[in-house]
PDB file of C-alpha atoms in Angstrom:
ATOM      1  CA  MET A   1     -14.853   6.179  14.142  1.00  0.00           C
ATOM      2  CA  ARG A   2     -11.541   6.097  12.279  1.00  0.00           C
ATOM      3  CA  PRO A   3     -10.961   2.864  10.296  1.00  0.00           C
ATOM      4  CA  THR A   4      -7.782   1.055  11.232  1.00  0.00           C
ATOM      5  CA  PRO A   5      -5.321  -0.641   8.895  1.00  0.00           C
ATOM      6  CA  SER A   6      -6.156  -4.272   8.326  1.00  0.00           C
ATOM      7  CA  ASP A   7      -4.577  -7.031  10.386  1.00  0.00           C
ATOM      8  CA  THR A   8      -3.090  -8.326   7.137  1.00  0.00           C
ATOM      9  CA  LEU A   9      -1.156  -5.105   6.580  1.00  0.00           C
ATOM     10  CA  THR A  10       0.000  -4.620  10.159  1.00  0.00           C
ATOM     11  CA  ARG A  11       0.993  -8.265  10.534  1.00  0.00           C
ATOM     12  CA  THR A  12       3.019  -8.602   7.335  1.00  0.00           C
ATOM     13  CA  GLY A  13       4.316  -5.032   7.141  1.00  0.00           C
ATOM     14  CA  VAL A  14       4.412  -4.986   3.343  1.00  0.00           C
ATOM     15  CA  LEU A  15       1.993  -3.401   0.861  1.00  0.00           C
ATOM     16  CA  ALA A  16       2.765  -4.532  -2.694  1.00  0.00           C
ATOM     17  CA  VAL A  17       1.955  -1.932  -5.354  1.00  0.00           C
ATOM     18  CA  LEU A  18       1.146  -3.459  -8.746  1.00  0.00           C
ATOM     19  CA  ARG A  19       1.313  -1.245 -11.826  1.00  0.00           C
ATOM     20  CA  ALA A  20       1.103  -3.308 -15.023  1.00  0.00           C
ATOM     21  CA  PRO A  21       0.611  -2.646 -18.750  1.00  0.00           C
ATOM     22  CA  ASP A  22      -2.785  -4.380 -18.480  1.00  0.00           C
ATOM     23  CA  ALA A  23      -4.828  -5.953 -15.698  1.00  0.00           C
ATOM     24  CA  SER A  24      -4.805  -9.294 -17.524  1.00  0.00           C
ATOM     25  CA  LEU A  25      -1.211  -9.678 -16.272  1.00  0.00           C
ATOM     26  CA  TYR A  26      -2.126  -9.405 -12.592  1.00  0.00           C
ATOM     27  CA  GLY A  27      -3.105 -13.014 -11.858  1.00  0.00           C
ATOM     28  CA  PRO A  28       0.222 -14.885 -11.639  1.00  0.00           C
ATOM     29  CA  VAL A  29       1.916 -12.018  -9.801  1.00  0.00           C
ATOM     30  CA  VAL A  30      -0.878 -11.703  -7.233  1.00  0.00           C
ATOM     31  CA  ARG A  31      -0.815 -15.450  -6.686  1.00  0.00           C
ATOM     32  CA  THR A  32       2.979 -15.565  -6.270  1.00  0.00           C
ATOM     33  CA  LEU A  33       2.964 -12.671  -3.797  1.00  0.00           C
ATOM     34  CA  ALA A  34       0.167 -14.185  -1.724  1.00  0.00           C
ATOM     35  CA  GLU A  35       1.843 -17.586  -1.626  1.00  0.00           C
ATOM     36  CA  SER A  36       5.064 -15.871  -0.538  1.00  0.00           C
ATOM     37  CA  GLY A  37       3.325 -14.186   2.415  1.00  0.00           C
ATOM     38  CA  VAL A  38       2.877 -10.698   0.946  1.00  0.00           C
ATOM     39  CA  ARG A  39      -0.881 -10.624   1.314  1.00  0.00           C
ATOM     40  CA  CYS A  40      -1.742  -6.941   1.157  1.00  0.00           C
ATOM     41  CA  ILE A  41      -1.799  -5.952  -2.511  1.00  0.00           C
ATOM     42  CA  GLU A  42      -2.637  -2.625  -4.175  1.00  0.00           C
ATOM     43  CA  LEU A  43      -3.786  -2.642  -7.796  1.00  0.00           C
ATOM     44  CA  THR A  44      -3.386   0.781  -9.398  1.00  0.00           C
ATOM     45  CA  LEU A  45      -6.001   2.523 -11.502  1.00  0.00           C
ATOM     46  CA  THR A  46      -3.318   3.530 -13.990  1.00  0.00           C
ATOM     47  CA  THR A  47      -3.424  -0.103 -15.122  1.00  0.00           C
ATOM     48  CA  PRO A  48      -6.178  -0.563 -17.742  1.00  0.00           C
ATOM     49  CA  GLY A  49      -8.913  -2.934 -16.616  1.00  0.00           C
ATOM     50  CA  THR A  50      -8.213  -2.868 -12.896  1.00  0.00           C
ATOM     51  CA  ILE A  51     -11.794  -2.386 -11.703  1.00  0.00           C
ATOM     52  CA  ALA A  52     -13.238  -4.951 -14.129  1.00  0.00           C
ATOM     53  CA  THR A  53     -10.676  -7.534 -13.073  1.00  0.00           C
ATOM     54  CA  LEU A  54     -10.898  -6.880  -9.337  1.00  0.00           C
ATOM     55  CA  PRO A  55     -13.781  -9.223  -8.368  1.00  0.00           C
ATOM     56  CA  ARG A  56     -12.149 -12.212 -10.096  1.00  0.00           C
ATOM     57  CA  LEU A  57      -8.784 -11.516  -8.484  1.00  0.00           C
ATOM     58  CA  ILE A  58     -10.352 -11.165  -5.040  1.00  0.00           C
ATOM     59  CA  ALA A  59     -12.197 -14.463  -5.467  1.00  0.00           C
ATOM     60  CA  ALA A  60      -8.935 -16.210  -6.367  1.00  0.00           C
ATOM     61  CA  ALA A  61      -6.748 -14.464  -3.808  1.00  0.00           C
ATOM     62  CA  GLY A  62      -7.533 -16.604  -0.791  1.00  0.00           C
ATOM     63  CA  GLU A  63      -6.371 -14.847   2.383  1.00  0.00           C
ATOM     64  CA  ALA A  64      -4.816 -11.939   0.510  1.00  0.00           C
ATOM     65  CA  GLU A  65      -6.357  -8.500   0.868  1.00  0.00           C
ATOM     66  CA  ILE A  66      -6.643  -6.574  -2.385  1.00  0.00           C
ATOM     67  CA  GLY A  67      -7.235  -2.840  -2.607  1.00  0.00           C
ATOM     68  CA  VAL A  68      -7.108  -0.157  -5.259  1.00  0.00           C
ATOM     69  CA  GLY A  69      -4.548   2.639  -5.553  1.00  0.00           C
ATOM     70  CA  THR A  70      -3.968   5.848  -7.495  1.00  0.00           C
ATOM     71  CA  VAL A  71      -7.566   6.735  -6.646  1.00  0.00           C
ATOM     72  CA  ARG A  72      -8.060  10.457  -7.246  1.00  0.00           C
ATOM     73  CA  GLU A  73     -11.799  10.920  -7.787  1.00  0.00           C
ATOM     74  CA  GLU A  74     -14.824  10.098  -5.682  1.00  0.00           C
ATOM     75  CA  HIS A  75     -16.480   8.137  -8.491  1.00  0.00           C
ATOM     76  CA  GLU A  76     -13.326   6.010  -8.815  1.00  0.00           C
ATOM     77  CA  ALA A  77     -13.411   5.311  -5.093  1.00  0.00           C
ATOM     78  CA  ARG A  78     -17.066   4.256  -5.232  1.00  0.00           C
ATOM     79  CA  ALA A  79     -16.415   1.976  -8.209  1.00  0.00           C
ATOM     80  CA  ALA A  80     -13.496   0.340  -6.440  1.00  0.00           C
ATOM     81  CA  ILE A  81     -15.520  -0.245  -3.275  1.00  0.00           C
ATOM     82  CA  ASP A  82     -18.453  -1.642  -5.269  1.00  0.00           C
ATOM     83  CA  ALA A  83     -16.024  -4.060  -6.967  1.00  0.00           C
ATOM     84  CA  GLY A  84     -14.851  -5.319  -3.546  1.00  0.00           C
ATOM     85  CA  ALA A  85     -11.710  -3.303  -2.796  1.00  0.00           C
ATOM     86  CA  GLY A  86     -10.507  -3.910   0.753  1.00  0.00           C
ATOM     87  CA  PHE A  87      -8.843  -0.491   0.978  1.00  0.00           C
ATOM     88  CA  LEU A  88      -8.099   2.624  -1.055  1.00  0.00           C
ATOM     89  CA  VAL A  89      -4.820   4.451  -1.665  1.00  0.00           C
ATOM     90  CA  SER A  90      -4.555   7.940  -3.147  1.00  0.00           C
ATOM     91  CA  PRO A  91      -1.453   9.872  -4.250  1.00  0.00           C
ATOM     92  CA  GLY A  92      -2.529  12.985  -2.364  1.00  0.00           C
ATOM     93  CA  ILE A  93      -5.246  14.473  -0.213  1.00  0.00           C
ATOM     94  CA  MET A  94      -8.527  13.911  -2.073  1.00  0.00           C
ATOM     95  CA  PRO A  95     -11.534  14.710   0.193  1.00  0.00           C
ATOM     96  CA  GLY A  96     -14.010  12.960  -2.124  1.00  0.00           C
ATOM     97  CA  VAL A  97     -11.999   9.734  -1.973  1.00  0.00           C
ATOM     98  CA  ALA A  98     -11.858   9.922   1.828  1.00  0.00           C
ATOM     99  CA  GLU A  99     -15.614  10.522   2.009  1.00  0.00           C
ATOM    100  CA  ALA A 100     -16.339   7.531  -0.219  1.00  0.00           C
ATOM    101  CA  ALA A 101     -14.037   5.345   1.874  1.00  0.00           C
ATOM    102  CA  ALA A 102     -15.785   6.417   5.054  1.00  0.00           C
ATOM    103  CA  ALA A 103     -19.192   5.701   3.550  1.00  0.00           C
ATOM    104  CA  GLY A 104     -17.997   2.292   2.365  1.00  0.00           C
ATOM    105  CA  GLU A 105     -16.275   1.585   5.696  1.00  0.00           C
ATOM    106  CA  VAL A 106     -12.926   0.736   4.094  1.00  0.00           C
ATOM    107  CA  PRO A 107      -9.516   2.060   5.141  1.00  0.00           C
ATOM    108  CA  VAL A 108      -7.996   4.854   3.074  1.00  0.00           C
ATOM    109  CA  TYR A 109      -4.315   5.710   2.818  1.00  0.00           C
ATOM    110  CA  PRO A 110      -3.932   9.236   1.357  1.00  0.00           C
ATOM    111  CA  GLY A 111      -0.565  10.505   0.237  1.00  0.00           C
ATOM    112  CA  ALA A 112       1.130  13.376   2.061  1.00  0.00           C
ATOM    113  CA  MET A 113       4.586  14.855   2.514  1.00  0.00           C
ATOM    114  CA  THR A 114       4.697  18.038   4.568  1.00  0.00           C
ATOM    115  CA  PRO A 115       3.539  18.286   8.200  1.00  0.00           C
ATOM    116  CA  THR A 116       0.580  20.353   7.040  1.00  0.00           C
ATOM    117  CA  GLU A 117      -0.414  17.662   4.558  1.00  0.00           C
ATOM    118  CA  VAL A 118       0.076  14.879   7.091  1.00  0.00           C
ATOM    119  CA  ASP A 119      -2.224  16.695   9.522  1.00  0.00           C
ATOM    120  CA  ALA A 120      -4.829  17.303   6.829  1.00  0.00           C
ATOM    121  CA  ALA A 121      -4.776  13.668   5.701  1.00  0.00           C
ATOM    122  CA  TRP A 122      -5.201  12.422   9.261  1.00  0.00           C
ATOM    123  CA  ARG A 123      -8.077  14.808   9.904  1.00  0.00           C
ATOM    124  CA  LEU A 124      -9.826  13.425   6.823  1.00  0.00           C
ATOM    125  CA  GLY A 125      -9.959  10.016   8.499  1.00  0.00           C
ATOM    126  CA  ALA A 126      -6.889   8.259   7.095  1.00  0.00           C
ATOM    127  CA  ALA A 127      -6.272   4.791   8.503  1.00  0.00           C
ATOM    128  CA  ALA A 128      -2.598   5.611   7.907  1.00  0.00           C
ATOM    129  CA  VAL A 129      -0.908   8.404   5.988  1.00  0.00           C
ATOM    130  CA  LYS A 130       1.123   7.393   2.946  1.00  0.00           C
ATOM    131  CA  ILE A 131       4.365   9.364   3.099  1.00  0.00           C
ATOM    132  CA  PHE A 132       5.072   9.946  -0.579  1.00  0.00           C
ATOM    133  CA  PRO A 133       7.569  10.103  -2.180  1.00  0.00           C
ATOM    134  CA  ALA A 134       9.374   8.546   0.756  1.00  0.00           C
ATOM    135  CA  ALA A 135      12.847   8.348  -0.818  1.00  0.00           C
ATOM    136  CA  THR A 136      12.880  12.142  -0.938  1.00  0.00           C
ATOM    137  CA  VAL A 137      12.956  12.444   2.855  1.00  0.00           C
ATOM    138  CA  GLY A 138      14.307   9.167   4.289  1.00  0.00           C
ATOM    139  CA  PRO A 139      13.458   7.263   7.506  1.00  0.00           C
ATOM    140  CA  ASP A 140      14.691  10.021   9.859  1.00  0.00           C
ATOM    141  CA  TYR A 141      11.765  12.144   8.693  1.00  0.00           C
ATOM    142  CA  ILE A 142       9.371   9.700  10.344  1.00  0.00           C
ATOM    143  CA  GLY A 143      11.039  10.269  13.695  1.00  0.00           C
ATOM    144  CA  GLN A 144      10.707  14.005  13.226  1.00  0.00           C
ATOM    145  CA  LEU A 145       7.012  13.665  12.420  1.00  0.00           C
ATOM    146  CA  ARG A 146       6.342  11.530  15.481  1.00  0.00           C
ATOM    147  CA  GLY A 147       7.136  14.475  17.743  1.00  0.00           C
ATOM    148  CA  PRO A 148       4.124  16.623  16.820  1.00  0.00           C
ATOM    149  CA  PHE A 149       2.048  13.700  15.464  1.00  0.00           C
ATOM    150  CA  PRO A 150       2.546  10.775  17.881  1.00  0.00           C
ATOM    151  CA  ASP A 151      -0.835   9.244  17.022  1.00  0.00           C
ATOM    152  CA  VAL A 152      -0.487   9.332  13.222  1.00  0.00           C
ATOM    153  CA  ARG A 153       0.198   5.982  11.584  1.00  0.00           C
ATOM    154  CA  THR A 154       2.591   6.222   8.641  1.00  0.00           C
ATOM    155  CA  LEU A 155       3.074   4.129   5.499  1.00  0.00           C
ATOM    156  CA  PRO A 156       6.074   5.203   3.408  1.00  0.00           C
ATOM    157  CA  SER A 157       5.880   4.765  -0.365  1.00  0.00           C
ATOM    158  CA  GLY A 158       8.100   5.549  -3.316  1.00  0.00           C
ATOM    159  CA  GLY A 159      11.677   4.525  -3.981  1.00  0.00           C
ATOM    160  CA  ILE A 160      12.225   2.268  -0.948  1.00  0.00           C
ATOM    161  CA  ALA A 161      14.875  -0.385  -1.651  1.00  0.00           C
ATOM    162  CA  LEU A 162      14.580  -3.762   0.033  1.00  0.00           C
ATOM    163  CA  ASP A 163      17.661  -3.185   2.168  1.00  0.00           C
ATOM    164  CA  GLU A 164      16.169   0.105   3.429  1.00  0.00           C
ATOM    165  CA  ILE A 165      13.038  -1.515   4.845  1.00  0.00           C
ATOM    166  CA  PRO A 166      14.394  -2.164   8.374  1.00  0.00           C
ATOM    167  CA  ALA A 167      15.187   1.525   8.893  1.00  0.00           C
ATOM    168  CA  TRP A 168      11.672   2.606   7.958  1.00  0.00           C
ATOM    169  CA  ILE A 169      10.048   0.012  10.213  1.00  0.00           C
ATOM    170  CA  ALA A 170      12.405   0.816  13.097  1.00  0.00           C
ATOM    171  CA  ALA A 171      11.472   4.492  12.683  1.00  0.00           C
ATOM    172  CA  GLY A 172       7.873   3.633  13.553  1.00  0.00           C
ATOM    173  CA  CYS A 173       6.098   2.973  10.242  1.00  0.00           C
ATOM    174  CA  ILE A 174       3.339   0.366  10.377  1.00  0.00           C
ATOM    175  CA  ALA A 175       4.433  -1.067   7.007  1.00  0.00           C
ATOM    176  CA  VAL A 176       6.225  -0.161   3.797  1.00  0.00           C
ATOM    177  CA  SER A 177       4.723   0.247   0.344  1.00  0.00           C
ATOM    178  CA  LEU A 178       6.828  -1.410  -2.370  1.00  0.00           C
ATOM    179  CA  GLY A 179       6.528  -1.216  -6.148  1.00  0.00           C
ATOM    180  CA  GLY A 180       9.485  -1.600  -8.483  1.00  0.00           C
ATOM    181  CA  PRO A 181      12.032  -2.860  -5.948  1.00  0.00           C
ATOM    182  CA  LEU A 182       9.671  -5.736  -5.111  1.00  0.00           C
ATOM    183  CA  LEU A 183       8.042  -6.404  -8.494  1.00  0.00           C
ATOM    184  CA  GLY A 184      11.167  -6.021 -10.629  1.00  0.00           C
ATOM    185  CA  ASP A 185      10.485  -7.345 -14.127  1.00  0.00           C
ATOM    186  CA  ALA A 186       7.597  -9.621 -13.106  1.00  0.00           C
ATOM    187  CA  PHE A 187       5.216  -7.942 -15.571  1.00  0.00           C
ATOM    188  CA  ALA A 188       7.745  -8.169 -18.398  1.00  0.00           C
ATOM    189  CA  GLY A 189       8.262 -11.902 -18.437  1.00  0.00           C
ATOM    190  CA  GLY A 190      10.551 -11.962 -15.440  1.00  0.00           C
ATOM    191  CA  SER A 191      10.987 -14.941 -13.159  1.00  0.00           C
ATOM    192  CA  LEU A 192       8.214 -15.567 -10.628  1.00  0.00           C
ATOM    193  CA  VAL A 193      10.742 -17.524  -8.597  1.00  0.00           C
ATOM    194  CA  ALA A 194      12.823 -14.367  -8.332  1.00  0.00           C
ATOM    195  CA  LEU A 195       9.675 -12.447  -7.344  1.00  0.00           C
ATOM    196  CA  ARG A 196       9.029 -14.942  -4.587  1.00  0.00           C
ATOM    197  CA  GLU A 197      12.584 -14.508  -3.321  1.00  0.00           C
ATOM    198  CA  ARG A 198      12.216 -10.713  -3.262  1.00  0.00           C
ATOM    199  CA  ALA A 199       8.928 -11.038  -1.394  1.00  0.00           C
ATOM    200  CA  GLU A 200      10.534 -13.255   1.207  1.00  0.00           C
ATOM    201  CA  GLN A 201      13.450 -10.810   1.519  1.00  0.00           C
ATOM    202  CA  ALA A 202      11.014  -7.956   2.112  1.00  0.00           C
ATOM    203  CA  LEU A 203       9.171  -9.826   4.848  1.00  0.00           C
ATOM    204  CA  ALA A 204      12.457 -10.754   6.514  1.00  0.00           C
ATOM    205  CA  ALA A 205      13.531  -7.112   6.369  1.00  0.00           C
ATOM    206  CA  VAL A 206      10.338  -6.052   8.126  1.00  0.00           C
ATOM    207  CA  ALA A 207      11.051  -8.576  10.869  1.00  0.00           C
ATOM    208  CA  ARG A 208      14.555  -7.167  11.316  1.00  0.00           C
ATOM    209  CA  GLY A 209      13.178  -3.677  11.584  1.00  0.00           C
ATOM    210  CA  ARG A 210      10.677  -4.687  14.238  1.00  0.00           C
ATOM    211  CA  ALA A 211      13.395  -6.414  16.219  1.00  0.00           C
ATOM    212  CA  ALA A 212      15.692  -3.380  16.170  1.00  0.00           C
TER     213      ALA A 212
END
């Protein structure tokens, strides 16, 4: 049976992607996002210390769902699941990652771009297919994909500005994946108040897209 995206992701419509110089910087940002209502958070493996820090962050995250992204190898997927990851995200189609996710009964969001890749990702058991890099194609591409793939859930990622969110949601995406446009300079001493404001803007933009 295919895993489905979590209620947290489908309800809020925002997946925050955190890529920091070191995992020790995650705590305040995760807390601010969760308090702001962005409660589906991806911690990337390109950040040193992500797996080691994951259990502590999950314990402190309250209702937030925390997963691991940039997962490319099966052993990385298993380590993330063992540490408590609620979901996995990969930058492309990695069968070993999908197999580990299925064995661990957690949703996986593999990256894809072309129709052939989207089909392959879905056949591997994706809970949703991460359309990456999304800015390369734009929201109209989702509408074109829905013709031959009406059952495929999509999650665009890469270069989506906050004011572009409504168009992606209105096109049929279950949520949007946001990195830099949401996080800004939060990992470089930036204002957490400003981060909270951006998070609230993102959630409001999702609501506008769903109402369109």
